[in-house]
Amino acid sequence: MNRNYFKQPDGYRETIERGIAGVRRFRGGLTEGNLPREKAIQKLKTEIAKADAVVIGAGAGLSTSAGFIYTGERFEKWFPDFISQYGIRDMYSGGFYPYPSKEIFWAYWARYIYINRYLDPPKPVYKNLLSLVKDRDYFVITTNVDHCFQKAGFDRKRLFYTQGDYGLFQSTDPSNRITFDNEEWVIKAMDAQGFVKNLEGLFEMPEAGVSMEIPPELIPKHPDDGSEVTMNLRADDSFVENDGWHAASAAYSDFLRRHEGQHILFLEIGVGANTPVIIKYPFWQMTNDNPKAVYACLNYNEALCPRQIEECSLCIDGDSGEVIEQLMN
């Protein structure tokens, strides 16, 4: 393992620090932009075609638009027994429920990981987005952990998943900094619950239902030291930033450095107000500091920009997937 992380640039922390410092200088509040929606979409289409580089910053809203919804029909389809037994109201909160055993806890998470990491989203939003930028010099930074970009065919070398990956486990022992893939375990755990594969090789819920537990011997352990594991998701300082994470952070820093001062389109999609320091604030700051840059925000009811950069911003309210379809046409 490469331990010389200090020798690599860290785009994650570099841009966060610059973004926080920059946003403090913004005055005048936020605005919805100065262009009507249709004109903003046409202008964005032109910017995608003409920009020297496109930096995509994606949040949960993009996956929601693609159909990765954690409530309602999709949740009820895969977790009816957990809903009935424990009164869980949505997929996300179910991940924090104090289940009475590890066998039940990991049965829940096997399903959670399978449908959100190893199944494709119901709608082709990510593939449509790729069709817009595949011939451009692009880079993606995202707080999503479902790897929909990778599944849609985006170049892995141009992706930076800042907050982890549903497809990785890490040890609960903070001294063990090694992550490992969980796909093989997920398949075994789904099979052990009684899910059946269809003709396409995808698991489905049988009419007779499934078990809410996995066998004790299937409780995942770290292959190096046998320690207990948890998801490789950023929740606190125990989150493992592995070699791949550091390489992606360095690649992000390098991409921004190589295109500094050029005509860059900072395309923010579905980023909410929960974690603005990772994508939103840095995008605002880098647009403000580069007279050739353009900032575009696609969001549902949250398409905003600082008044200070209003003249070089495009704010488009609505479903991101629908906007991307309009850009394609």
Short mmCIF file of C-alpha atoms in Angstrom, two decimals:
data_model
loop_
_atom_site.label_atom_id
_atom_site.label_comp_id
_atom_site.label_asym_id
_atom_site.label_seq_id
_atom_site.Cartn_x
_atom_site.Cartn_y
_atom_site.Cartn_z
CA MET A 1 0.00 0.00 0.00
CA ASN A 2 1.18 3.51 -0.81
CA ARG A 3 1.57 5.35 2.49
CA ASN A 4 3.13 8.50 0.99
CA TYR A 5 -0.15 10.36 0.92
CA PHE A 6 1.55 13.55 2.05
CA LYS A 7 3.43 13.63 -1.26
CA GLN A 8 0.18 13.75 -3.26
CA PRO A 9 -2.05 16.79 -3.71
CA ASP A 10 -5.33 16.54 -1.82
CA GLY A 11 -8.06 18.07 -3.96
CA TYR A 12 -10.69 17.22 -1.37
CA ARG A 13 -9.26 19.35 1.43
CA GLU A 14 -7.65 21.94 -0.83
CA THR A 15 -10.95 22.91 -2.46
CA ILE A 16 -12.91 22.76 0.79
CA GLU A 17 -10.49 25.18 2.43
CA ARG A 18 -10.54 27.52 -0.57
CA GLY A 19 -14.33 27.30 -0.80
CA ILE A 20 -14.90 28.15 2.85
CA ALA A 21 -12.44 31.03 2.68
CA GLY A 22 -13.98 32.32 -0.54
CA VAL A 23 -17.64 32.10 0.41
CA ARG A 24 -17.04 34.34 3.42
CA ARG A 25 -16.29 37.16 1.01
CA PHE A 26 -19.58 36.84 -0.88
CA ARG A 27 -22.01 39.70 -0.32
CA GLY A 28 -25.58 40.31 -1.39
CA GLY A 29 -27.17 36.97 -0.64
CA LEU A 30 -28.40 34.38 -3.15
CA THR A 31 -30.37 34.66 -6.37
CA GLU A 32 -32.19 32.36 -8.79
CA GLY A 33 -30.18 33.83 -11.67
CA ASN A 34 -31.03 36.37 -14.34
CA LEU A 35 -32.11 34.13 -17.24
CA PRO A 36 -35.48 32.48 -17.88
CA ARG A 37 -35.37 28.70 -17.57
CA GLU A 38 -35.43 27.86 -21.28
CA LYS A 39 -32.74 30.40 -22.13
CA ALA A 40 -30.60 29.09 -19.28
CA ILE A 41 -30.91 25.54 -20.65
CA GLN A 42 -29.90 26.68 -24.14
CA LYS A 43 -26.97 28.62 -22.73
CA LEU A 44 -25.87 25.59 -20.72
CA LYS A 45 -26.00 23.43 -23.84
CA THR A 46 -23.67 25.90 -25.53
CA GLU A 47 -21.32 25.99 -22.54
CA ILE A 48 -21.02 22.19 -22.47
CA ALA A 49 -20.02 22.23 -26.14
CA LYS A 50 -17.56 25.12 -25.94
CA ALA A 51 -15.94 24.86 -22.51
CA ASP A 52 -12.29 23.83 -22.27
CA ALA A 53 -13.23 21.58 -19.36
CA VAL A 54 -16.35 20.46 -17.52
CA VAL A 55 -16.26 19.75 -13.79
CA ILE A 56 -19.38 17.88 -12.67
CA GLY A 57 -20.29 18.08 -9.00
CA ALA A 58 -23.09 15.66 -8.14
CA GLY A 59 -25.17 15.15 -5.02
CA ALA A 60 -28.02 12.93 -3.91
CA GLY A 61 -30.53 14.77 -6.07
CA LEU A 62 -29.02 13.27 -9.21
CA SER A 63 -29.50 9.69 -8.00
CA THR A 64 -33.00 10.54 -6.79
CA SER A 65 -33.80 11.78 -10.29
CA ALA A 66 -32.46 8.47 -11.64
CA GLY A 67 -34.93 6.57 -9.46
CA PHE A 68 -32.79 5.67 -6.46
CA ILE A 69 -35.52 6.61 -4.00
CA TYR A 70 -35.26 5.41 -0.39
CA THR A 71 -38.96 5.53 0.42
CA GLY A 72 -42.25 4.45 -1.10
CA GLU A 73 -42.69 1.63 -3.60
CA ARG A 74 -39.01 0.76 -3.98
CA PHE A 75 -38.51 0.55 -0.23
CA GLU A 76 -41.69 -1.48 0.26
CA LYS A 77 -40.71 -3.91 -2.50
CA TRP A 78 -37.41 -4.95 -0.89
CA PHE A 79 -38.10 -4.50 2.86
CA PRO A 80 -41.75 -5.45 3.55
CA ASP A 81 -40.77 -7.75 6.43
CA PHE A 82 -38.60 -5.10 8.11
CA ILE A 83 -41.38 -2.54 7.71
CA SER A 84 -43.89 -4.91 9.30
CA GLN A 85 -41.62 -6.16 12.09
CA TYR A 86 -39.82 -2.97 13.11
CA GLY A 87 -41.98 -0.14 11.75
CA ILE A 88 -39.13 1.29 9.68
CA ARG A 89 -40.34 4.14 7.52
CA ASP A 90 -37.52 4.56 5.02
CA MET A 91 -34.41 2.76 3.83
CA TYR A 92 -31.93 5.25 5.26
CA SER A 93 -33.22 5.25 8.84
CA GLY A 94 -33.42 1.46 8.71
CA GLY A 95 -29.64 1.37 8.48
CA PHE A 96 -29.42 2.85 11.99
CA TYR A 97 -32.11 0.72 13.66
CA PRO A 98 -30.90 -1.22 16.77
CA TYR A 99 -31.66 -4.70 15.46
CA PRO A 100 -31.66 -7.49 18.07
CA SER A 101 -28.88 -9.46 16.36
CA LYS A 102 -26.02 -9.08 13.92
CA GLU A 103 -27.63 -11.71 11.73
CA ILE A 104 -30.64 -9.43 11.22
CA PHE A 105 -28.54 -6.27 10.96
CA TRP A 106 -26.43 -7.71 8.14
CA ALA A 107 -29.44 -9.19 6.38
CA TYR A 108 -30.84 -5.67 6.17
CA TRP A 109 -27.57 -4.21 4.92
CA ALA A 110 -27.09 -6.94 2.31
CA ARG A 111 -30.34 -5.90 0.69
CA TYR A 112 -29.52 -2.21 1.09
CA ILE A 113 -26.14 -2.59 -0.59
CA TYR A 114 -27.43 -4.87 -3.34
CA ILE A 115 -30.16 -2.59 -4.63
CA ASN A 116 -28.24 0.68 -4.20
CA ARG A 117 -24.80 -0.43 -5.39
CA TYR A 118 -25.12 -3.48 -7.62
CA LEU A 119 -28.38 -2.73 -9.43
CA ASP A 120 -28.64 -0.05 -12.11
CA PRO A 121 -30.93 2.89 -11.37
CA PRO A 122 -34.41 2.62 -12.91
CA LYS A 123 -33.94 5.67 -15.16
CA PRO A 124 -31.07 6.36 -17.63
CA VAL A 125 -30.20 9.76 -16.15
CA TYR A 126 -26.52 8.96 -15.64
CA LYS A 127 -26.14 7.48 -19.13
CA ASN A 128 -27.83 10.55 -20.58
CA LEU A 129 -25.42 12.79 -18.69
CA LEU A 130 -22.50 10.77 -20.04
CA SER A 131 -23.74 11.29 -23.59
CA LEU A 132 -23.47 15.05 -23.02
CA VAL A 133 -19.87 15.07 -21.78
CA LYS A 134 -18.22 11.90 -23.14
CA ASP A 135 -16.40 13.87 -25.83
CA ARG A 136 -15.46 16.71 -23.49
CA ASP A 137 -12.55 16.99 -21.07
CA TYR A 138 -14.49 16.27 -17.88
CA PHE A 139 -14.02 15.30 -14.25
CA VAL A 140 -16.61 14.22 -11.68
CA ILE A 141 -16.61 14.87 -7.95
CA THR A 142 -19.56 13.44 -6.04
CA THR A 143 -20.80 12.90 -2.52
CA ASN A 144 -22.91 9.95 -3.73
CA VAL A 145 -21.76 6.47 -2.71
CA ASP A 146 -23.80 4.35 -5.14
CA HIS A 147 -21.24 4.41 -7.99
CA CYS A 148 -23.90 5.19 -10.60
CA PHE A 149 -21.33 7.14 -12.60
CA GLN A 150 -19.10 4.10 -12.92
CA LYS A 151 -22.02 1.80 -13.76
CA ALA A 152 -23.13 4.22 -16.51
CA GLY A 153 -19.73 4.05 -18.19
CA PHE A 154 -17.94 7.17 -16.96
CA ASP A 155 -14.14 6.89 -17.04
CA ARG A 156 -13.05 5.61 -13.62
CA LYS A 157 -9.93 7.80 -13.78
CA ARG A 158 -12.17 10.85 -13.94
CA LEU A 159 -14.27 10.03 -10.87
CA PHE A 160 -13.81 11.09 -7.26
CA TYR A 161 -16.21 9.59 -4.71
CA THR A 162 -15.46 11.71 -1.67
CA GLN A 163 -17.72 10.04 0.90
CA GLY A 164 -17.03 6.33 0.34
CA ASP A 165 -18.60 3.42 -1.47
CA TYR A 166 -21.47 1.06 -0.66
CA GLY A 167 -19.34 -1.61 -2.32
CA LEU A 168 -16.54 -1.48 0.27
CA PHE A 169 -16.18 -2.69 3.85
CA GLN A 170 -13.66 -1.40 6.35
CA SER A 171 -12.61 -2.63 9.76
CA THR A 172 -14.12 -1.19 12.94
CA ASP A 173 -10.55 -1.24 14.27
CA PRO A 174 -9.15 2.25 13.52
CA SER A 175 -5.63 0.87 13.21
CA ASN A 176 -6.66 -1.28 10.22
CA ARG A 177 -6.80 1.07 7.23
CA ILE A 178 -7.51 -1.52 4.54
CA THR A 179 -10.84 -1.65 2.69
CA PHE A 180 -12.13 -4.60 0.68
CA ASP A 181 -14.87 -5.31 -1.87
CA ASN A 182 -18.14 -6.73 -0.58
CA GLU A 183 -19.89 -7.89 -3.78
CA GLU A 184 -19.18 -11.59 -3.23
CA TRP A 185 -20.46 -11.37 0.35
CA VAL A 186 -23.59 -9.47 -0.73
CA ILE A 187 -24.49 -12.16 -3.27
CA LYS A 188 -24.08 -14.92 -0.66
CA ALA A 189 -26.13 -12.98 1.90
CA MET A 190 -28.95 -12.34 -0.56
CA ASP A 191 -29.00 -15.99 -1.54
CA ALA A 192 -29.01 -17.07 2.13
CA GLN A 193 -32.13 -14.96 2.79
CA GLY A 194 -33.97 -16.77 0.04
CA PHE A 195 -33.97 -14.22 -2.76
CA VAL A 196 -34.10 -15.89 -6.19
CA LYS A 197 -32.44 -14.88 -9.44
CA ASN A 198 -34.47 -14.17 -12.55
CA LEU A 199 -33.48 -14.96 -16.12
CA GLU A 200 -31.26 -11.87 -16.19
CA GLY A 201 -29.36 -13.07 -13.14
CA LEU A 202 -30.83 -10.43 -10.83
CA PHE A 203 -32.30 -11.19 -7.42
CA GLU A 204 -36.04 -10.87 -6.89
CA MET A 205 -38.35 -11.27 -3.92
CA PRO A 206 -40.15 -14.67 -4.15
CA GLU A 207 -43.88 -14.83 -3.47
CA ALA A 208 -43.25 -16.91 -0.34
CA GLY A 209 -41.08 -14.15 1.12
CA VAL A 210 -37.57 -14.36 2.51
CA SER A 211 -35.73 -14.69 5.80
CA MET A 212 -34.78 -11.62 7.80
CA GLU A 213 -31.53 -13.21 8.96
CA ILE A 214 -28.32 -14.56 7.56
CA PRO A 215 -26.42 -17.53 9.09
CA PRO A 216 -23.91 -16.58 11.82
CA GLU A 217 -21.03 -17.80 9.66
CA LEU A 218 -21.94 -15.20 7.02
CA ILE A 219 -21.49 -12.22 9.35
CA PRO A 220 -18.72 -10.35 7.51
CA LYS A 221 -15.23 -10.19 8.99
CA HIS A 222 -12.12 -8.42 7.78
CA PRO A 223 -9.99 -10.84 5.72
CA ASP A 224 -6.71 -9.53 7.15
CA ASP A 225 -7.29 -9.83 10.89
CA GLY A 226 -10.81 -11.19 11.37
CA SER A 227 -12.01 -7.96 12.96
CA GLU A 228 -15.61 -6.76 12.74
CA VAL A 229 -16.39 -4.56 9.76
CA THR A 230 -18.58 -1.61 8.89
CA MET A 231 -19.45 0.27 5.74
CA ASN A 232 -16.80 2.44 4.11
CA LEU A 233 -18.94 5.57 4.42
CA ARG A 234 -17.81 8.90 5.81
CA ALA A 235 -19.51 9.42 9.16
CA ASP A 236 -16.61 10.53 11.37
CA ASP A 237 -12.82 10.44 11.48
CA SER A 238 -12.83 6.62 11.43
CA PHE A 239 -13.63 6.70 7.70
CA VAL A 240 -10.86 4.99 5.75
CA GLU A 241 -9.47 7.02 2.87
CA ASN A 242 -7.81 4.18 0.96
CA ASP A 243 -5.26 4.27 -1.87
CA GLY A 244 -7.97 4.67 -4.49
CA TRP A 245 -9.52 7.56 -2.58
CA HIS A 246 -6.20 9.40 -2.34
CA ALA A 247 -5.41 8.80 -6.00
CA ALA A 248 -8.81 10.23 -7.00
CA SER A 249 -8.34 13.24 -4.73
CA ALA A 250 -4.95 13.90 -6.32
CA ALA A 251 -6.44 13.50 -9.82
CA TYR A 252 -9.12 16.07 -8.97
CA SER A 253 -6.49 18.53 -7.76
CA ASP A 254 -4.40 17.95 -10.88
CA PHE A 255 -7.39 18.43 -13.20
CA LEU A 256 -8.24 21.78 -11.60
CA ARG A 257 -4.60 22.88 -11.72
CA ARG A 258 -4.19 21.99 -15.41
CA HIS A 259 -7.29 23.97 -16.37
CA GLU A 260 -6.79 26.93 -14.06
CA GLY A 261 -7.68 30.17 -15.80
CA GLN A 262 -9.33 28.40 -18.74
CA HIS A 263 -12.97 28.38 -19.81
CA ILE A 264 -14.29 25.91 -17.22
CA LEU A 265 -17.91 24.91 -16.71
CA PHE A 266 -18.64 24.00 -13.10
CA LEU A 267 -21.79 21.90 -13.49
CA GLU A 268 -23.42 21.25 -10.11
CA ILE A 269 -26.30 18.75 -10.13
CA GLY A 270 -28.54 17.75 -7.22
CA VAL A 271 -26.30 19.11 -4.47
CA GLY A 272 -28.30 20.10 -1.40
CA ALA A 273 -27.51 22.33 1.53
CA ASN A 274 -26.41 19.52 3.89
CA THR A 275 -22.78 19.36 2.70
CA PRO A 276 -22.18 22.55 0.67
CA VAL A 277 -18.49 22.74 1.63
CA ILE A 278 -17.48 19.79 -0.58
CA ILE A 279 -18.88 20.88 -3.96
CA LYS A 280 -21.09 23.99 -3.82
CA TYR A 281 -18.83 26.45 -1.98
CA PRO A 282 -15.67 25.47 -3.92
CA PHE A 283 -17.56 25.77 -7.23
CA TRP A 284 -18.78 29.24 -6.26
CA GLN A 285 -15.31 30.32 -5.21
CA MET A 286 -13.53 28.93 -8.29
CA THR A 287 -16.09 30.59 -10.57
CA ASN A 288 -15.63 33.89 -8.78
CA ASP A 289 -11.84 33.71 -9.11
CA ASN A 290 -11.81 32.80 -12.82
CA PRO A 291 -13.29 35.38 -15.24
CA LYS A 292 -13.64 32.67 -17.91
CA ALA A 293 -15.53 30.22 -15.69
CA VAL A 294 -19.27 29.51 -15.73
CA TYR A 295 -21.25 28.02 -12.85
CA ALA A 296 -24.42 26.01 -13.56
CA CYS A 297 -26.75 24.71 -10.86
CA LEU A 298 -29.37 22.06 -11.65
CA ASN A 299 -31.59 21.45 -8.65
CA TYR A 300 -35.17 20.95 -7.57
CA ASN A 301 -36.28 24.05 -5.63
CA GLU A 302 -32.67 24.88 -4.70
CA ALA A 303 -31.20 26.28 -7.93
CA LEU A 304 -29.39 29.29 -6.52
CA CYS A 305 -26.12 31.20 -6.81
CA PRO A 306 -24.50 34.13 -5.00
CA ARG A 307 -25.37 37.51 -6.51
CA GLN A 308 -21.65 38.13 -6.80
CA ILE A 309 -21.40 35.54 -9.60
CA GLU A 310 -24.90 35.93 -11.05
CA GLU A 311 -23.66 37.20 -14.42
CA CYS A 312 -21.65 34.03 -15.03
CA SER A 313 -24.15 31.58 -13.52
CA LEU A 314 -27.01 29.47 -14.86
CA CYS A 315 -29.63 28.39 -12.30
CA ILE A 316 -32.09 25.81 -13.59
CA ASP A 317 -34.87 24.66 -11.29
CA GLY A 318 -36.55 21.28 -11.78
CA ASP A 319 -35.92 17.57 -12.04
CA SER A 320 -32.29 17.08 -13.09
CA GLY A 321 -33.07 14.11 -15.30
CA GLU A 322 -35.65 16.10 -17.25
CA VAL A 323 -33.22 19.00 -17.69
CA ILE A 324 -30.53 16.61 -18.95
CA GLU A 325 -33.04 15.20 -21.48
CA GLN A 326 -33.73 18.74 -22.69
CA LEU A 327 -30.01 19.34 -23.06
CA MET A 328 -29.75 16.19 -25.20
CA ASN A 329 -32.50 17.45 -27.51
#
